[in-house]
């Protein structure tokens, strides 16, 4: 007869992985899957002696992948007398391979800051990575001091494409997605080998090799329409951490090269907000203020400036002025059409 706990206690992912790492470090000969599932915190609460543990075994397989993604050397040991038997495989983490190098150490305060940085990423697609980072920090065996802050900040990752792009980049997989460029009525399918996902000027960008264009391109994640899917059977060799710096350097170069000159109404919301990004040059003769703003994307800046309405006048470049005017005209026409329809409906009921 199988025995199943009446009310299994809920164990968090972090606690389960942490317990698994500690158990595999503590053993010299390794633990079998059955020993792990029946004794380690997070598994034993749901383990059924002599019963069906298929879902728990699948959970263990996923946890093994997570541990290895952390860089933790999880070994599989096959008993010589039972070669070829998966049932008796043993798992362990060699202490010598897992310990920090002799010349690397963290003080209690340094470890506290690392943990605080990891807890920043509480929401969105980075939550999985932050949980694994915290698990590895906790398992280093260094006691940290309590954070001096009463709370930790959070960084929201709103773009749904962030997680699939990051996973594909780590695994060297080419992805496909629909991308809608400004001014185009329909999105176009793009096939990209993702090399880096970076945050620049408050927006997430994908830097990668466009397979159709056969060159590197930068894409705004906010313009990716629909799901990001991997292209079956197509892989590439990731470029490493240097690709992120390359992407940021290109975006910085573009940002410095593009300069807009605008006039803002003194004391307005536009003057207060935009002056924080660039020093204002007062024009005393006209009682106006001239601001010079760097930008990476003309359409994004046009969207922002149009939102201020009459508080902003674009002086240059001409393309930006045209783009802002087009947005304001579109808003005017939409309101005019709505007012006309409302008037006709009202007259029809009288």
PDB file of N, CA and C in Angstrom, residues 18 98 100 104-120 130 132-148:
ATOM      1  N   UNK A  18      17.819  25.024  -3.038  1.00  0.00           N
ATOM      2  CA  UNK A  18      18.836  25.199  -2.004  1.00  0.00           C
ATOM      3  C   UNK A  18      19.050  23.896  -1.245  1.00  0.00           C
ATOM      4  N   UNK A  98      33.069  22.934  -6.709  1.00  0.00           N
ATOM      5  CA  UNK A  98      32.024  23.926  -6.469  1.00  0.00           C
ATOM      6  C   UNK A  98      32.512  25.107  -5.639  1.00  0.00           C
ATOM      7  N   UNK A 100      34.528  28.338  -4.188  1.00  0.00           N
ATOM      8  CA  UNK A 100      35.082  29.523  -4.842  1.00  0.00           C
ATOM      9  C   UNK A 100      36.591  29.369  -4.995  1.00  0.00           C
ATOM     10  N   UNK A 104      39.227  34.315  -4.482  1.00  0.00           N
ATOM     11  CA  UNK A 104      37.935  35.007  -4.545  1.00  0.00           C
ATOM     12  C   UNK A 104      37.169  34.752  -3.254  1.00  0.00           C
ATOM     13  N   UNK A 105      36.719  35.834  -2.634  1.00  0.00           N
ATOM     14  CA  UNK A 105      35.920  35.706  -1.415  1.00  0.00           C
ATOM     15  C   UNK A 105      35.008  36.910  -1.292  1.00  0.00           C
ATOM     16  N   UNK A 106      33.915  36.733  -0.546  1.00  0.00           N
ATOM     17  CA  UNK A 106      32.968  37.811  -0.308  1.00  0.00           C
ATOM     18  C   UNK A 106      32.868  38.069   1.181  1.00  0.00           C
ATOM     19  N   UNK A 107      32.897  39.351   1.534  1.00  0.00           N
ATOM     20  CA  UNK A 107      32.626  39.692   2.926  1.00  0.00           C
ATOM     21  C   UNK A 107      31.126  39.613   3.149  1.00  0.00           C
ATOM     22  N   UNK A 108      30.719  39.691   4.424  1.00  0.00           N
ATOM     23  CA  UNK A 108      29.294  39.635   4.731  1.00  0.00           C
ATOM     24  C   UNK A 108      28.543  40.777   4.068  1.00  0.00           C
ATOM     25  N   UNK A 109      29.128  41.978   4.070  1.00  0.00           N
ATOM     26  CA  UNK A 109      28.466  43.134   3.456  1.00  0.00           C
ATOM     27  C   UNK A 109      28.401  42.993   1.946  1.00  0.00           C
ATOM     28  N   UNK A 110      29.476  42.465   1.323  1.00  0.00           N
ATOM     29  CA  UNK A 110      29.468  42.279  -0.130  1.00  0.00           C
ATOM     30  C   UNK A 110      28.410  41.277  -0.547  1.00  0.00           C
ATOM     31  N   UNK A 111      28.287  40.184   0.216  1.00  0.00           N
ATOM     32  CA  UNK A 111      27.289  39.189  -0.114  1.00  0.00           C
ATOM     33  C   UNK A 111      25.887  39.749   0.059  1.00  0.00           C
ATOM     34  N   UNK A 112      25.703  40.590   1.079  1.00  0.00           N
ATOM     35  CA  UNK A 112      24.406  41.220   1.286  1.00  0.00           C
ATOM     36  C   UNK A 112      24.028  42.077   0.082  1.00  0.00           C
ATOM     37  N   UNK A 113      24.996  42.832  -0.461  1.00  0.00           N
ATOM     38  CA  UNK A 113      24.719  43.683  -1.622  1.00  0.00           C
ATOM     39  C   UNK A 113      24.399  42.836  -2.852  1.00  0.00           C
ATOM     40  N   UNK A 114      25.092  41.702  -3.026  1.00  0.00           N
ATOM     41  CA  UNK A 114      24.797  40.818  -4.146  1.00  0.00           C
ATOM     42  C   UNK A 114      23.379  40.271  -4.047  1.00  0.00           C
ATOM     43  N   UNK A 115      22.986  39.879  -2.851  1.00  0.00           N
ATOM     44  CA  UNK A 115      21.637  39.357  -2.659  1.00  0.00           C
ATOM     45  C   UNK A 115      20.591  40.441  -2.884  1.00  0.00           C
ATOM     46  N   UNK A 116      20.885  41.655  -2.426  1.00  0.00           N
ATOM     47  CA  UNK A 116      19.952  42.759  -2.626  1.00  0.00           C
ATOM     48  C   UNK A 116      19.783  43.056  -4.109  1.00  0.00           C
ATOM     49  N   UNK A 117      20.904  42.993  -4.864  1.00  0.00           N
ATOM     50  CA  UNK A 117      20.818  43.219  -6.311  1.00  0.00           C
ATOM     51  C   UNK A 117      19.959  42.151  -6.970  1.00  0.00           C
ATOM     52  N   UNK A 118      20.102  40.901  -6.517  1.00  0.00           N
ATOM     53  CA  UNK A 118      19.313  39.823  -7.113  1.00  0.00           C
ATOM     54  C   UNK A 118      17.833  39.989  -6.825  1.00  0.00           C
ATOM     55  N   UNK A 119      17.503  40.485  -5.624  1.00  0.00           N
ATOM     56  CA  UNK A 119      16.086  40.630  -5.276  1.00  0.00           C
ATOM     57  C   UNK A 119      15.424  41.784  -5.992  1.00  0.00           C
ATOM     58  N   UNK A 120      16.219  42.656  -6.622  1.00  0.00           N
ATOM     59  CA  UNK A 120      15.629  43.751  -7.406  1.00  0.00           C
ATOM     60  C   UNK A 120      14.744  43.196  -8.512  1.00  0.00           C
ATOM     61  N   UNK A 130      16.663  35.434 -11.285  1.00  0.00           N
ATOM     62  CA  UNK A 130      16.977  35.982  -9.963  1.00  0.00           C
ATOM     63  C   UNK A 130      16.856  34.905  -8.896  1.00  0.00           C
ATOM     64  N   UNK A 132      17.414  31.693  -9.255  1.00  0.00           N
ATOM     65  CA  UNK A 132      18.576  30.804  -9.337  1.00  0.00           C
ATOM     66  C   UNK A 132      19.826  31.492  -8.785  1.00  0.00           C
ATOM     67  N   UNK A 133      19.957  32.806  -9.041  1.00  0.00           N
ATOM     68  CA  UNK A 133      21.112  33.537  -8.507  1.00  0.00           C
ATOM     69  C   UNK A 133      21.092  33.547  -6.988  1.00  0.00           C
ATOM     70  N   UNK A 134      19.925  33.764  -6.406  1.00  0.00           N
ATOM     71  CA  UNK A 134      19.810  33.764  -4.950  1.00  0.00           C
ATOM     72  C   UNK A 134      20.135  32.385  -4.380  1.00  0.00           C
ATOM     73  N   UNK A 135      19.713  31.345  -5.082  1.00  0.00           N
ATOM     74  CA  UNK A 135      20.006  29.984  -4.613  1.00  0.00           C
ATOM     75  C   UNK A 135      21.507  29.749  -4.551  1.00  0.00           C
ATOM     76  N   UNK A 136      22.217  30.184  -5.572  1.00  0.00           N
ATOM     77  CA  UNK A 136      23.664  29.967  -5.576  1.00  0.00           C
ATOM     78  C   UNK A 136      24.339  30.809  -4.502  1.00  0.00           C
ATOM     79  N   UNK A 137      23.906  32.053  -4.311  1.00  0.00           N
ATOM     80  CA  UNK A 137      24.488  32.894  -3.268  1.00  0.00           C
ATOM     81  C   UNK A 137      24.266  32.278  -1.886  1.00  0.00           C
ATOM     82  N   UNK A 138      23.050  31.789  -1.655  1.00  0.00           N
ATOM     83  CA  UNK A 138      22.735  31.205  -0.348  1.00  0.00           C
ATOM     84  C   UNK A 138      23.546  29.952  -0.069  1.00  0.00           C
ATOM     85  N   UNK A 139      23.885  29.214  -1.121  1.00  0.00           N
ATOM     86  CA  UNK A 139      24.583  27.941  -0.930  1.00  0.00           C
ATOM     87  C   UNK A 139      26.096  28.091  -0.835  1.00  0.00           C
ATOM     88  N   UNK A 140      26.608  29.332  -0.913  1.00  0.00           N
ATOM     89  CA  UNK A 140      28.048  29.539  -0.811  1.00  0.00           C
ATOM     90  C   UNK A 140      28.557  29.345   0.615  1.00  0.00           C
ATOM     91  N   UNK A 141      27.635  29.388   1.586  1.00  0.00           N
ATOM     92  CA  UNK A 141      28.043  29.144   2.966  1.00  0.00           C
ATOM     93  C   UNK A 141      28.603  30.359   3.654  1.00  0.00           C
ATOM     94  N   UNK A 142      28.372  31.572   3.145  1.00  0.00           N
ATOM     95  CA  UNK A 142      28.839  32.803   3.777  1.00  0.00           C
ATOM     96  C   UNK A 142      27.655  33.521   4.382  1.00  0.00           C
ATOM     97  N   UNK A 143      27.751  33.858   5.656  1.00  0.00           N
ATOM     98  CA  UNK A 143      26.666  34.576   6.310  1.00  0.00           C
ATOM     99  C   UNK A 143      26.716  36.038   5.922  1.00  0.00           C
ATOM    100  N   UNK A 144      25.566  36.589   5.550  1.00  0.00           N
ATOM    101  CA  UNK A 144      25.497  38.001   5.167  1.00  0.00           C
ATOM    102  C   UNK A 144      24.793  38.784   6.257  1.00  0.00           C
ATOM    103  N   UNK A 145      25.111  40.083   6.288  1.00  0.00           N
ATOM    104  CA  UNK A 145      24.439  40.952   7.245  1.00  0.00           C
ATOM    105  C   UNK A 145      23.076  41.315   6.721  1.00  0.00           C
ATOM    106  N   UNK A 146      22.182  41.749   7.599  1.00  0.00           N
ATOM    107  CA  UNK A 146      20.849  42.157   7.171  1.00  0.00           C
ATOM    108  C   UNK A 146      20.939  43.425   6.350  1.00  0.00           C
ATOM    109  N   UNK A 147      20.135  43.548   5.276  1.00  0.00           N
ATOM    110  CA  UNK A 147      20.152  44.765   4.470  1.00  0.00           C
ATOM    111  C   UNK A 147      19.807  45.986   5.309  1.00  0.00           C
ATOM    112  N   UNK A 148      20.507  47.094   5.026  1.00  0.00           N
ATOM    113  CA  UNK A 148      20.240  48.327   5.773  1.00  0.00           C
ATOM    114  C   UNK A 148      18.963  48.983   5.280  1.00  0.00           C
TER     115      UNK A 148
END
